[in-house]
Amino acid sequence: MISVRAVNSCSIFRSSPPVSSFRCRLNSHLRTTTSSSHHDRYSKSGFGFPVFRFDLPILGHGDVRSYSLQSFVDTVLEELASYRKRKRQGICSAIKLTTGGEALDDKLVNQAVEKGLLVEFKKDSERVLLAVVQRRDGKKNWMVYDQNGVTSSIKPQQITYIVPGVDNFDQTQISSFIQKAQQNLDSSLLEFAWIELLEKNKSVTPEELAEMIFGSVEPLESYCAHLLLSEDDLYFTVLETKGYRSIYGPRPPMQVEELMRRKLAKEAAEKELQEFVQLLKSAKAMPSNAKPPKTSWVVEEKIRCKIESLEAYAIDACKNNDQKRIAGMILTAMGMGKTASSALNLLIDIGYFPVHVNLDMLKLNIHTDHPDEIISAAEDLLSEPVDPDKINRKDLTHLKVYAIDVDEADELDDALSATRLQDGRIKVWIHVADPARYVQPGSKVDREAMRRGTSVFLPTATYPMFPEKLAMEGMSLKQGEVCNAVTVSVILHSDGCIAEYSVDNSIIKPTYMLTYESASELLHMNLDEEAELKLLSEAASLRLQWRCEQGAVDTATLETRIKVPNPEDPEPSINLYVENQADPAMRLVSEMMLLCGEVIATYGSCNNIPLPYRGQPQSNIDVSAFAHLPEGPVRSAAIVRIMRGAEIDIRKPIRHGVLGLPGYVQFTSPIRRYLDLLAHYQVKAVLRGDSPPLSAGQLEGMASLINMQTRVVRRLCSSSLQYWMIEFLKRQPKEKKYRALILRFIKDRVAALLLVEVGLQATAWVSLGTQIGDEVQVRVEEAHPRDDIISLKEVVV
């Protein structure tokens, strides 16, 4: 068998075993010549290495004689046989001169270190240098002058080789000596020596190898042989080392083959890495509007593997050490530090990530798109809707219905109605969307919703809990259309407590879809034709008053909303809204939602329904202790800091002290929150006269998992909002001033501030404000959204 492999940019034809090699080069004519330069180089050894030059003309063109592939191979084999014979004779002759049965210990006799010797020494773990010995330095050390012109003291154990045959070497000639040695190095010569030494089972010293391949043990040839052996990781291994002397033995053929395989694999990997680095550099140099799309990086497996390693490195989520190693190699090859931020910046520079990529989305593995099978199942539900409660629905289409939400809301899952009874009391209806009409517990769509736990609302996008078409077209309430709902109706006493209530499956027809701003404007206008909206506001005031009498704590503060419609752009537009939760329309909606939650808790208690009853202890809150603080964000911030976390009980209502309610169940967002949907499953089953589908134990386990997922999403939403608030401030003029309220003092004059126009909390040193609640003016000194850094400076007029 004839095999071909590449060594030192030339082709070596090899038959095994034994193996002989020669080099092939192109010349202008088909002929065999002997390179004079190589002949001179090896003439002292008694044998030369011929260089075969071939010109392979295009078959059948012009007057040039054509050669078939077979004739070419025959010529090569003839030359190979002749060359092998000459080469073997030469090497065998050389071996007889150098390996004649000498014991290993005899070969390991060290030359004493003296002034004027040329030595090789380890400068550090990475560098080996050549130097001339100058003089002693103390009892053991020596001063040397190295190839870089540096004089230093070295220990004897640092010396790795003493070049033989040198006396009083001229230190100015070190560089020239090294250059000549490098020119003479040819690692392919080691293969020749390895073959013969392996057959004879002989070891070799650098000087013996020099005699074999160069025919000389002069200083230059000996040093070249030492370099070939000490740097070789393929054919030879160190058998023994004593002081500055080492003896090398040929590796077994199987080991060489394995090392060769690894070497070729490493070379292929390095080539692949360099090709990938070139792709990165090319993409990095392109203008932003011409960079390759993200999908182009994941088509080819070997490229996808590397880009995924970089992505995992950027978000500190490497699955194994291989990903870390690959990413580190890429960053090093790009001349960048091996840090997560370097990987992130590189991925942004090549266009794989947008400038404002949400890293938390990637780190937390938040699901965005729904699987195809879930979308298909959702479409089936829409095409063949089945309503198990159709005959039991109460027709409430005669009511004027207000749906009030933020202006960009996609999922509308609650609406309100009100009227005044003849006895003067107010009756309100809280209409809640009825997704349980479509989705049954344990179905494919239900399991996917449970896995998500909640819809995700980010400044850049909304990722609904249900497939978008099902959520928006089937489940959501729509203006002017007949919609299925679950309606909680309540008659209030004059003091705001519940007099009567009912829970029914219903049909409604929403009249108005209002934003908070438009609802507040209508309330301010006090129009007679919108008396129902005014009644809802009056009912909300009664409820707030009643809850406060029950010990409720008012935590209304500023709430920031941000919408970024074009997040993929390098400079996307940012729409920022700061809303006061004490606004009349927001108060109206929140009070009605709380009222609905109290009714569902009462209904569940009366019917022994396992539900996610929410409560919050209030025992550690003394509201009077905060009376000296200004009402609104300042007082709310102080109270929230000492509030205890909410609790859930599945079997019975528990008091919610902060809300001032004897019991509370979240029920009004079943399209957005899975726990609300679970409450719908339980309540609707009882309305039909059935047993709840979920036991208390099942519900408890599910609630625990869903709350974990909800906390993750809440953290994501908070960090995303913070990022875009800081990005918003970063873009504002440097001289712009902001109103800031002092929320508390952290240390000395360092205060926690609330930027009123932005709704952002940050810290700054203040000199003018002396009390909590005082207002100061600040300016933004630095804003780095990626690092979550905002630096404020007080403006002193």
mmCIF file with all atom_site columns, N, CA, C and O in Angstrom, residues 607-652:
data_model
loop_
_atom_site.group_PDB
_atom_site.id
_atom_site.type_symbol
_atom_site.label_atom_id
_atom_site.label_alt_id
_atom_site.label_comp_id
_atom_site.label_asym_id
_atom_site.label_entity_id
_atom_site.label_seq_id
_atom_site.pdbx_PDB_ins_code
_atom_site.Cartn_x
_atom_site.Cartn_y
_atom_site.Cartn_z
_atom_site.occupancy
_atom_site.B_iso_or_equiv
_atom_site.pdbx_formal_charge
_atom_site.auth_seq_id
_atom_site.auth_comp_id
_atom_site.auth_asym_id
_atom_site.auth_atom_id
_atom_site.pdbx_PDB_model_num
ATOM 1   N N  . ASN A 1 607 ? -67.652 26.923 49.790 1.00 0.00 ? 607 ASN A N  1
ATOM 2   C CA . ASN A 1 607 ? -67.862 25.691 49.046 1.00 0.00 ? 607 ASN A CA 1
ATOM 3   C C  . ASN A 1 607 ? -66.714 24.688 49.203 1.00 0.00 ? 607 ASN A C  1
ATOM 4   O O  . ASN A 1 607 ? -66.659 23.696 48.473 1.00 0.00 ? 607 ASN A O  1
ATOM 5   N N  . ASN A 1 608 ? -65.820 24.975 50.158 1.00 0.00 ? 608 ASN A N  1
ATOM 6   C CA . ASN A 1 608 ? -64.683 24.075 50.438 1.00 0.00 ? 608 ASN A CA 1
ATOM 7   C C  . ASN A 1 608 ? -63.871 23.751 49.181 1.00 0.00 ? 608 ASN A C  1
ATOM 8   O O  . ASN A 1 608 ? -63.566 22.590 48.891 1.00 0.00 ? 608 ASN A O  1
ATOM 9   N N  . ILE A 1 609 ? -63.566 24.784 48.414 1.00 0.00 ? 609 ILE A N  1
ATOM 10  C CA . ILE A 1 609 ? -62.815 24.606 47.165 1.00 0.00 ? 609 ILE A CA 1
ATOM 11  C C  . ILE A 1 609 ? -61.320 24.836 47.424 1.00 0.00 ? 609 ILE A C  1
ATOM 12  O O  . ILE A 1 609 ? -60.943 25.912 47.903 1.00 0.00 ? 609 ILE A O  1
ATOM 13  N N  . PRO A 1 610 ? -60.451 23.884 47.111 1.00 0.00 ? 610 PRO A N  1
ATOM 14  C CA . PRO A 1 610 ? -59.011 24.149 47.177 1.00 0.00 ? 610 PRO A CA 1
ATOM 15  C C  . PRO A 1 610 ? -58.642 25.226 46.149 1.00 0.00 ? 610 PRO A C  1
ATOM 16  O O  . PRO A 1 610 ? -58.914 25.072 44.958 1.00 0.00 ? 610 PRO A O  1
ATOM 17  N N  . LEU A 1 611 ? -58.053 26.305 46.618 1.00 0.00 ? 611 LEU A N  1
ATOM 18  C CA . LEU A 1 611 ? -57.671 27.425 45.761 1.00 0.00 ? 611 LEU A CA 1
ATOM 19  C C  . LEU A 1 611 ? -56.336 27.998 46.247 1.00 0.00 ? 611 LEU A C  1
ATOM 20  O O  . LEU A 1 611 ? -55.978 27.815 47.414 1.00 0.00 ? 611 LEU A O  1
ATOM 21  N N  . PRO A 1 612 ? -55.610 28.716 45.388 1.00 0.00 ? 612 PRO A N  1
ATOM 22  C CA . PRO A 1 612 ? -54.378 29.384 45.855 1.00 0.00 ? 612 PRO A CA 1
ATOM 23  C C  . PRO A 1 612 ? -54.712 30.667 46.623 1.00 0.00 ? 612 PRO A C  1
ATOM 24  O O  . PRO A 1 612 ? -54.633 31.777 46.095 1.00 0.00 ? 612 PRO A O  1
ATOM 25  N N  . TYR A 1 613 ? -55.136 30.514 47.884 1.00 0.00 ? 613 TYR A N  1
ATOM 26  C CA . TYR A 1 613 ? -55.479 31.666 48.721 1.00 0.00 ? 613 TYR A CA 1
ATOM 27  C C  . TYR A 1 613 ? -54.193 32.392 49.112 1.00 0.00 ? 613 TYR A C  1
ATOM 28  O O  . TYR A 1 613 ? -53.266 31.787 49.655 1.00 0.00 ? 613 TYR A O  1
ATOM 29  N N  . ARG A 1 614 ? -54.169 33.694 48.873 1.00 0.00 ? 614 ARG A N  1
ATOM 30  C CA . ARG A 1 614 ? -52.969 34.480 49.153 1.00 0.00 ? 614 ARG A CA 1
ATOM 31  C C  . ARG A 1 614 ? -53.168 35.298 50.428 1.00 0.00 ? 614 ARG A C  1
ATOM 32  O O  . ARG A 1 614 ? -54.247 35.843 50.670 1.00 0.00 ? 614 ARG A O  1
ATOM 33  N N  . GLY A 1 615 ? -52.121 35.411 51.214 1.00 0.00 ? 615 GLY A N  1
ATOM 34  C CA . GLY A 1 615 ? -52.164 36.223 52.419 1.00 0.00 ? 615 GLY A CA 1
ATOM 35  C C  . GLY A 1 615 ? -50.815 36.865 52.671 1.00 0.00 ? 615 GLY A C  1
ATOM 36  O O  . GLY A 1 615 ? -49.805 36.499 52.059 1.00 0.00 ? 615 GLY A O  1
ATOM 37  N N  . GLN A 1 616 ? -50.806 37.850 53.573 1.00 0.00 ? 616 GLN A N  1
ATOM 38  C CA . GLN A 1 616 ? -49.561 38.525 53.912 1.00 0.00 ? 616 GLN A CA 1
ATOM 39  C C  . GLN A 1 616 ? -49.656 39.057 55.337 1.00 0.00 ? 616 GLN A C  1
ATOM 40  O O  . GLN A 1 616 ? -50.536 39.865 55.636 1.00 0.00 ? 616 GLN A O  1
ATOM 41  N N  . PRO A 1 617 ? -48.773 38.607 56.204 1.00 0.00 ? 617 PRO A N  1
ATOM 42  C CA . PRO A 1 617 ? -48.830 39.068 57.595 1.00 0.00 ? 617 PRO A CA 1
ATOM 43  C C  . PRO A 1 617 ? -48.584 40.566 57.692 1.00 0.00 ? 617 PRO A C  1
ATOM 44  O O  . PRO A 1 617 ? -47.848 41.150 56.902 1.00 0.00 ? 617 PRO A O  1
ATOM 45  N N  . GLN A 1 618 ? -49.206 41.175 58.678 1.00 0.00 ? 618 GLN A N  1
ATOM 46  C CA . GLN A 1 618 ? -49.083 42.615 58.845 1.00 0.00 ? 618 GLN A CA 1
ATOM 47  C C  . GLN A 1 618 ? -48.565 42.967 60.232 1.00 0.00 ? 618 GLN A C  1
ATOM 48  O O  . GLN A 1 618 ? -48.392 44.130 60.567 1.00 0.00 ? 618 GLN A O  1
ATOM 49  N N  . SER A 1 619 ? -48.280 41.963 61.011 1.00 0.00 ? 619 SER A N  1
ATOM 50  C CA . SER A 1 619 ? -47.992 42.192 62.421 1.00 0.00 ? 619 SER A CA 1
ATOM 51  C C  . SER A 1 619 ? -46.784 43.090 62.657 1.00 0.00 ? 619 SER A C  1
ATOM 52  O O  . SER A 1 619 ? -46.680 43.720 63.702 1.00 0.00 ? 619 SER A O  1
ATOM 53  N N  . ASN A 1 620 ? -45.866 43.152 61.701 1.00 0.00 ? 620 ASN A N  1
ATOM 54  C CA . ASN A 1 620 ? -44.658 43.939 61.925 1.00 0.00 ? 620 ASN A CA 1
ATOM 55  C C  . ASN A 1 620 ? -44.748 45.339 61.328 1.00 0.00 ? 620 ASN A C  1
ATOM 56  O O  . ASN A 1 620 ? -43.754 46.044 61.235 1.00 0.00 ? 620 ASN A O  1
ATOM 57  N N  . ILE A 1 621 ? -45.917 45.742 60.859 1.00 0.00 ? 621 ILE A N  1
ATOM 58  C CA . ILE A 1 621 ? -46.054 47.063 60.239 1.00 0.00 ? 621 ILE A CA 1
ATOM 59  C C  . ILE A 1 621 ? -46.906 47.962 61.129 1.00 0.00 ? 621 ILE A C  1
ATOM 60  O O  . ILE A 1 621 ? -48.071 47.681 61.387 1.00 0.00 ? 621 ILE A O  1
ATOM 61  N N  . ASP A 1 622 ? -46.298 49.041 61.589 1.00 0.00 ? 622 ASP A N  1
ATOM 62  C CA . ASP A 1 622 ? -47.017 50.068 62.339 1.00 0.00 ? 622 ASP A CA 1
ATOM 63  C C  . ASP A 1 622 ? -47.082 51.298 61.439 1.00 0.00 ? 622 ASP A C  1
ATOM 64  O O  . ASP A 1 622 ? -46.113 52.063 61.334 1.00 0.00 ? 622 ASP A O  1
ATOM 65  N N  . VAL A 1 623 ? -48.220 51.457 60.772 1.00 0.00 ? 623 VAL A N  1
ATOM 66  C CA . VAL A 1 623 ? -48.355 52.533 59.782 1.00 0.00 ? 623 VAL A CA 1
ATOM 67  C C  . VAL A 1 623 ? -48.135 53.896 60.409 1.00 0.00 ? 623 VAL A C  1
ATOM 68  O O  . VAL A 1 623 ? -47.600 54.816 59.775 1.00 0.00 ? 623 VAL A O  1
ATOM 69  N N  . SER A 1 624 ? -48.529 54.068 61.665 1.00 0.00 ? 624 SER A N  1
ATOM 70  C CA . SER A 1 624 ? -48.390 55.374 62.318 1.00 0.00 ? 624 SER A CA 1
ATOM 71  C C  . SER A 1 624 ? -46.932 55.810 62.411 1.00 0.00 ? 624 SER A C  1
ATOM 72  O O  . SER A 1 624 ? -46.636 57.007 62.484 1.00 0.00 ? 624 SER A O  1
ATOM 73  N N  . ALA A 1 625 ? -46.009 54.819 62.372 1.00 0.00 ? 625 ALA A N  1
ATOM 74  C CA . ALA A 1 625 ? -44.589 55.159 62.454 1.00 0.00 ? 625 ALA A CA 1
ATOM 75  C C  . ALA A 1 625 ? -44.103 55.883 61.206 1.00 0.00 ? 625 ALA A C  1
ATOM 76  O O  . ALA A 1 625 ? -43.020 56.478 61.215 1.00 0.00 ? 625 ALA A O  1
ATOM 77  N N  . PHE A 1 626 ? -44.910 55.823 60.135 1.00 0.00 ? 626 PHE A N  1
ATOM 78  C CA . PHE A 1 626 ? -44.513 56.468 58.886 1.00 0.00 ? 626 PHE A CA 1
ATOM 79  C C  . PHE A 1 626 ? -45.357 57.708 58.576 1.00 0.00 ? 626 PHE A C  1
ATOM 80  O O  . PHE A 1 626 ? -45.261 58.262 57.479 1.00 0.00 ? 626 PHE A O  1
ATOM 81  N N  . ALA A 1 627 ? -46.146 58.126 59.552 1.00 0.00 ? 627 ALA A N  1
ATOM 82  C CA . ALA A 1 627 ? -47.050 59.255 59.316 1.00 0.00 ? 627 ALA A CA 1
ATOM 83  C C  . ALA A 1 627 ? -46.302 60.546 59.029 1.00 0.00 ? 627 ALA A C  1
ATOM 84  O O  . ALA A 1 627 ? -46.842 61.450 58.376 1.00 0.00 ? 627 ALA A O  1
ATOM 85  N N  . HIS A 1 628 ? -45.061 60.650 59.532 1.00 0.00 ? 628 HIS A N  1
ATOM 86  C CA . HIS A 1 628 ? -44.296 61.886 59.328 1.00 0.00 ? 628 HIS A CA 1
ATOM 87  C C  . HIS A 1 628 ? -43.762 62.003 57.897 1.00 0.00 ? 628 HIS A C  1
ATOM 88  O O  . HIS A 1 628 ? -43.306 63.080 57.492 1.00 0.00 ? 628 HIS A O  1
ATOM 89  N N  . LEU A 1 629 ? -43.807 60.899 57.142 1.00 0.00 ? 629 LEU A N  1
ATOM 90  C CA . LEU A 1 629 ? -43.296 60.925 55.771 1.00 0.00 ? 629 LEU A CA 1
ATOM 91  C C  . LEU A 1 629 ? -44.383 61.394 54.814 1.00 0.00 ? 629 LEU A C  1
ATOM 92  O O  . LEU A 1 629 ? -45.570 61.129 55.025 1.00 0.00 ? 629 LEU A O  1
ATOM 93  N N  . PRO A 1 630 ? -43.970 62.061 53.723 1.00 0.00 ? 630 PRO A N  1
ATOM 94  C CA . PRO A 1 630 ? -44.967 62.515 52.740 1.00 0.00 ? 630 PRO A CA 1
ATOM 95  C C  . PRO A 1 630 ? -45.707 61.325 52.131 1.00 0.00 ? 630 PRO A C  1
ATOM 96  O O  . PRO A 1 630 ? -45.113 60.277 51.877 1.00 0.00 ? 630 PRO A O  1
ATOM 97  N N  . GLU A 1 631 ? -47.012 61.484 51.928 1.00 0.00 ? 631 GLU A N  1
ATOM 98  C CA . GLU A 1 631 ? -47.785 60.426 51.279 1.00 0.00 ? 631 GLU A CA 1
ATOM 99  C C  . GLU A 1 631 ? -47.284 60.209 49.863 1.00 0.00 ? 631 GLU A C  1
ATOM 100 O O  . GLU A 1 631 ? -46.770 61.120 49.220 1.00 0.00 ? 631 GLU A O  1
ATOM 101 N N  . GLY A 1 632 ? -47.464 59.009 49.378 1.00 0.00 ? 632 GLY A N  1
ATOM 102 C CA . GLY A 1 632 ? -47.065 58.698 48.006 1.00 0.00 ? 632 GLY A CA 1
ATOM 103 C C  . GLY A 1 632 ? -45.812 57.863 47.974 1.00 0.00 ? 632 GLY A C  1
ATOM 104 O O  . GLY A 1 632 ? -45.587 57.018 48.845 1.00 0.00 ? 632 GLY A O  1
ATOM 105 N N  . PRO A 1 633 ? -44.962 58.067 46.971 1.00 0.00 ? 633 PRO A N  1
ATOM 106 C CA . PRO A 1 633 ? -43.811 57.189 46.760 1.00 0.00 ? 633 PRO A CA 1
ATOM 107 C C  . PRO A 1 633 ? -42.857 57.109 47.946 1.00 0.00 ? 633 PRO A C  1
ATOM 108 O O  . PRO A 1 633 ? -42.314 56.034 48.216 1.00 0.00 ? 633 PRO A O  1
ATOM 109 N N  . VAL A 1 634 ? -42.645 58.215 48.655 1.00 0.00 ? 634 VAL A N  1
ATOM 110 C CA . VAL A 1 634 ? -41.684 58.211 49.754 1.00 0.00 ? 634 VAL A CA 1
ATOM 111 C C  . VAL A 1 634 ? -42.175 57.317 50.893 1.00 0.00 ? 634 VAL A C  1
ATOM 112 O O  . VAL A 1 634 ? -41.452 56.449 51.393 1.00 0.00 ? 634 VAL A O  1
ATOM 113 N N  . ARG A 1 635 ? -43.420 57.509 51.313 1.00 0.00 ? 635 ARG A N  1
ATOM 114 C CA . ARG A 1 635 ? -43.966 56.686 52.392 1.00 0.00 ? 635 ARG A CA 1
ATOM 115 C C  . ARG A 1 635 ? -44.103 55.229 51.937 1.00 0.00 ? 635 ARG A C  1
ATOM 116 O O  . ARG A 1 635 ? -43.789 54.301 52.689 1.00 0.00 ? 635 ARG A O  1
ATOM 117 N N  . SER A 1 636 ? -44.558 55.015 50.721 1.00 0.00 ? 636 SER A N  1
ATOM 118 C CA . SER A 1 636 ? -44.723 53.646 50.211 1.00 0.00 ? 636 SER A CA 1
ATOM 119 C C  . SER A 1 636 ? -43.397 52.900 50.186 1.00 0.00 ? 636 SER A C  1
ATOM 120 O O  . SER A 1 636 ? -43.320 51.718 50.557 1.00 0.00 ? 636 SER A O  1
ATOM 121 N N  . ALA A 1 637 ? -42.324 53.578 49.746 1.00 0.00 ? 637 ALA A N  1
ATOM 122 C CA . ALA A 1 637 ? -41.011 52.940 49.683 1.00 0.00 ? 637 ALA A CA 1
ATOM 123 C C  . ALA A 1 637 ? -40.540 52.507 51.066 1.00 0.00 ? 637 ALA A C  1
ATOM 124 O O  . ALA A 1 637 ? -39.959 51.427 51.236 1.00 0.00 ? 637 ALA A O  1
ATOM 125 N N  . ALA A 1 638 ? -40.809 53.353 52.080 1.00 0.00 ? 638 ALA A N  1
ATOM 126 C CA . ALA A 1 638 ? -40.401 53.024 53.442 1.00 0.00 ? 638 ALA A CA 1
ATOM 127 C C  . ALA A 1 638 ? -41.171 51.818 53.971 1.00 0.00 ? 638 ALA A C  1
ATOM 128 O O  . ALA A 1 638 ? -40.606 50.943 54.641 1.00 0.00 ? 638 ALA A O  1
ATOM 129 N N  . ILE A 1 639 ? -42.465 51.746 53.664 1.00 0.00 ? 639 ILE A N  1
ATOM 130 C CA . ILE A 1 639 ? -43.290 50.636 54.149 1.00 0.00 ? 639 ILE A CA 1
ATOM 131 C C  . ILE A 1 639 ? -42.931 49.335 53.441 1.00 0.00 ? 639 ILE A C  1
ATOM 132 O O  . ILE A 1 639 ? -42.812 48.278 54.071 1.00 0.00 ? 639 ILE A O  1
ATOM 133 N N  . VAL A 1 640 ? -42.750 49.403 52.122 1.00 0.00 ? 640 VAL A N  1
ATOM 134 C CA . VAL A 1 640 ? -42.453 48.197 51.344 1.00 0.00 ? 640 VAL A CA 1
ATOM 135 C C  . VAL A 1 640 ? -41.164 47.534 51.827 1.00 0.00 ? 640 VAL A C  1
ATOM 136 O O  . VAL A 1 640 ? -41.041 46.299 51.832 1.00 0.00 ? 640 VAL A O  1
ATOM 137 N N  . ARG A 1 641 ? -40.198 48.335 52.280 1.00 0.00 ? 641 ARG A N  1
ATOM 138 C CA . ARG A 1 641 ? -38.912 47.789 52.716 1.00 0.00 ? 641 ARG A CA 1
ATOM 139 C C  . ARG A 1 641 ? -39.050 46.856 53.911 1.00 0.00 ? 641 ARG A C  1
ATOM 140 O O  . ARG A 1 641 ? -38.208 45.969 54.115 1.00 0.00 ? 641 ARG A O  1
ATOM 141 N N  . ILE A 1 642 ? -40.085 47.029 54.740 1.00 0.00 ? 642 ILE A N  1
ATOM 142 C CA . ILE A 1 642 ? -40.218 46.185 55.937 1.00 0.00 ? 642 ILE A CA 1
ATOM 143 C C  . ILE A 1 642 ? -41.350 45.169 55.807 1.00 0.00 ? 642 ILE A C  1
ATOM 144 O O  . ILE A 1 642 ? -41.642 44.444 56.750 1.00 0.00 ? 642 ILE A O  1
ATOM 145 N N  . MET A 1 643 ? -42.007 45.142 54.644 1.00 0.00 ? 643 MET A N  1
ATOM 146 C CA . MET A 1 643 ? -43.108 44.185 54.463 1.00 0.00 ? 643 MET A CA 1
ATOM 147 C C  . MET A 1 643 ? -42.577 42.762 54.345 1.00 0.00 ? 643 MET A C  1
ATOM 148 O O  . MET A 1 643 ? -41.526 42.526 53.746 1.00 0.00 ? 643 MET A O  1
ATOM 149 N N  . ARG A 1 644 ? -43.300 41.835 54.881 1.00 0.00 ? 644 ARG A N  1
ATOM 150 C CA . ARG A 1 644 ? -42.963 40.423 54.755 1.00 0.00 ? 644 ARG A CA 1
ATOM 151 C C  . ARG A 1 644 ? -43.550 39.851 53.464 1.00 0.00 ? 644 ARG A C  1
ATOM 152 O O  . ARG A 1 644 ? -44.469 40.419 52.887 1.00 0.00 ? 644 ARG A O  1
ATOM 153 N N  . GLY A 1 645 ? -42.988 38.733 53.031 1.00 0.00 ? 645 GLY A N  1
ATOM 154 C CA . GLY A 1 645 ? -43.423 38.133 51.779 1.00 0.00 ? 645 GLY A CA 1
ATOM 155 C C  . GLY A 1 645 ? -44.818 37.542 51.874 1.00 0.00 ? 645 GLY A C  1
ATOM 156 O O  . GLY A 1 645 ? -45.309 37.197 52.954 1.00 0.00 ? 645 GLY A O  1
ATOM 157 N N  . ALA A 1 646 ? -45.464 37.432 50.708 1.00 0.00 ? 646 ALA A N  1
ATOM 158 C CA . ALA A 1 646 ? -46.809 36.848 50.652 1.00 0.00 ? 646 ALA A CA 1
ATOM 159 C C  . ALA A 1 646 ? -46.740 35.346 50.892 1.00 0.00 ? 646 ALA A C  1
ATOM 160 O O  . ALA A 1 646 ? -45.709 34.704 50.660 1.00 0.00 ? 646 ALA A O  1
ATOM 161 N N  . GLU A 1 647 ? -47.851 34.779 51.371 1.00 0.00 ? 647 GLU A N  1
ATOM 162 C CA . GLU A 1 647 ? -47.951 33.349 51.623 1.00 0.00 ? 647 GLU A CA 1
ATOM 163 C C  . GLU A 1 647 ? -49.150 32.787 50.869 1.00 0.00 ? 647 GLU A C  1
ATOM 164 O O  . GLU A 1 647 ? -50.068 33.531 50.508 1.00 0.00 ? 647 GLU A O  1
ATOM 165 N N  . ILE A 1 648 ? -49.132 31.477 50.637 1.00 0.00 ? 648 ILE A N  1
ATOM 166 C CA . ILE A 1 648 ? -50.252 30.807 49.959 1.00 0.00 ? 648 ILE A CA 1
ATOM 167 C C  . ILE A 1 648 ? -50.714 29.632 50.814 1.00 0.00 ? 648 ILE A C  1
ATOM 168 O O  . ILE A 1 648 ? -49.902 28.850 51.314 1.00 0.00 ? 648 ILE A O  1
ATOM 169 N N  . ASP A 1 649 ? -52.014 29.553 50.961 1.00 0.00 ? 649 ASP A N  1
ATOM 170 C CA . ASP A 1 649 ? -52.630 28.392 51.616 1.00 0.00 ? 649 ASP A CA 1
ATOM 171 C C  . ASP A 1 649 ? -53.647 27.821 50.639 1.00 0.00 ? 649 ASP A C  1
ATOM 172 O O  . ASP A 1 649 ? -54.459 28.560 50.082 1.00 0.00 ? 649 ASP A O  1
ATOM 173 N N  . ILE A 1 650 ? -53.614 26.541 50.408 1.00 0.00 ? 650 ILE A N  1
ATOM 174 C CA . ILE A 1 650 ? -54.478 25.922 49.405 1.00 0.00 ? 650 ILE A CA 1
ATOM 175 C C  . ILE A 1 650 ? -55.856 25.572 49.962 1.00 0.00 ? 650 ILE A C  1
ATOM 176 O O  . ILE A 1 650 ? -56.848 25.578 49.227 1.00 0.00 ? 650 ILE A O  1
ATOM 177 N N  . ARG A 1 651 ? -55.946 25.324 51.248 1.00 0.00 ? 651 ARG A N  1
ATOM 178 C CA . ARG A 1 651 ? -57.179 24.753 51.806 1.00 0.00 ? 651 ARG A CA 1
ATOM 179 C C  . ARG A 1 651 ? -58.177 25.785 52.334 1.00 0.00 ? 651 ARG A C  1
ATOM 180 O O  . ARG A 1 651 ? -59.377 25.545 52.331 1.00 0.00 ? 651 ARG A O  1
ATOM 181 N N  . LYS A 1 652 ? -57.711 26.938 52.775 1.00 0.00 ? 652 LYS A N  1
ATOM 182 C CA . LYS A 1 652 ? -58.638 27.924 53.350 1.00 0.00 ? 652 LYS A CA 1
ATOM 183 C C  . LYS A 1 652 ? -58.059 29.316 53.180 1.00 0.00 ? 652 LYS A C  1
ATOM 184 O O  . LYS A 1 652 ? -56.832 29.495 53.057 1.00 0.00 ? 652 LYS A O  1
#
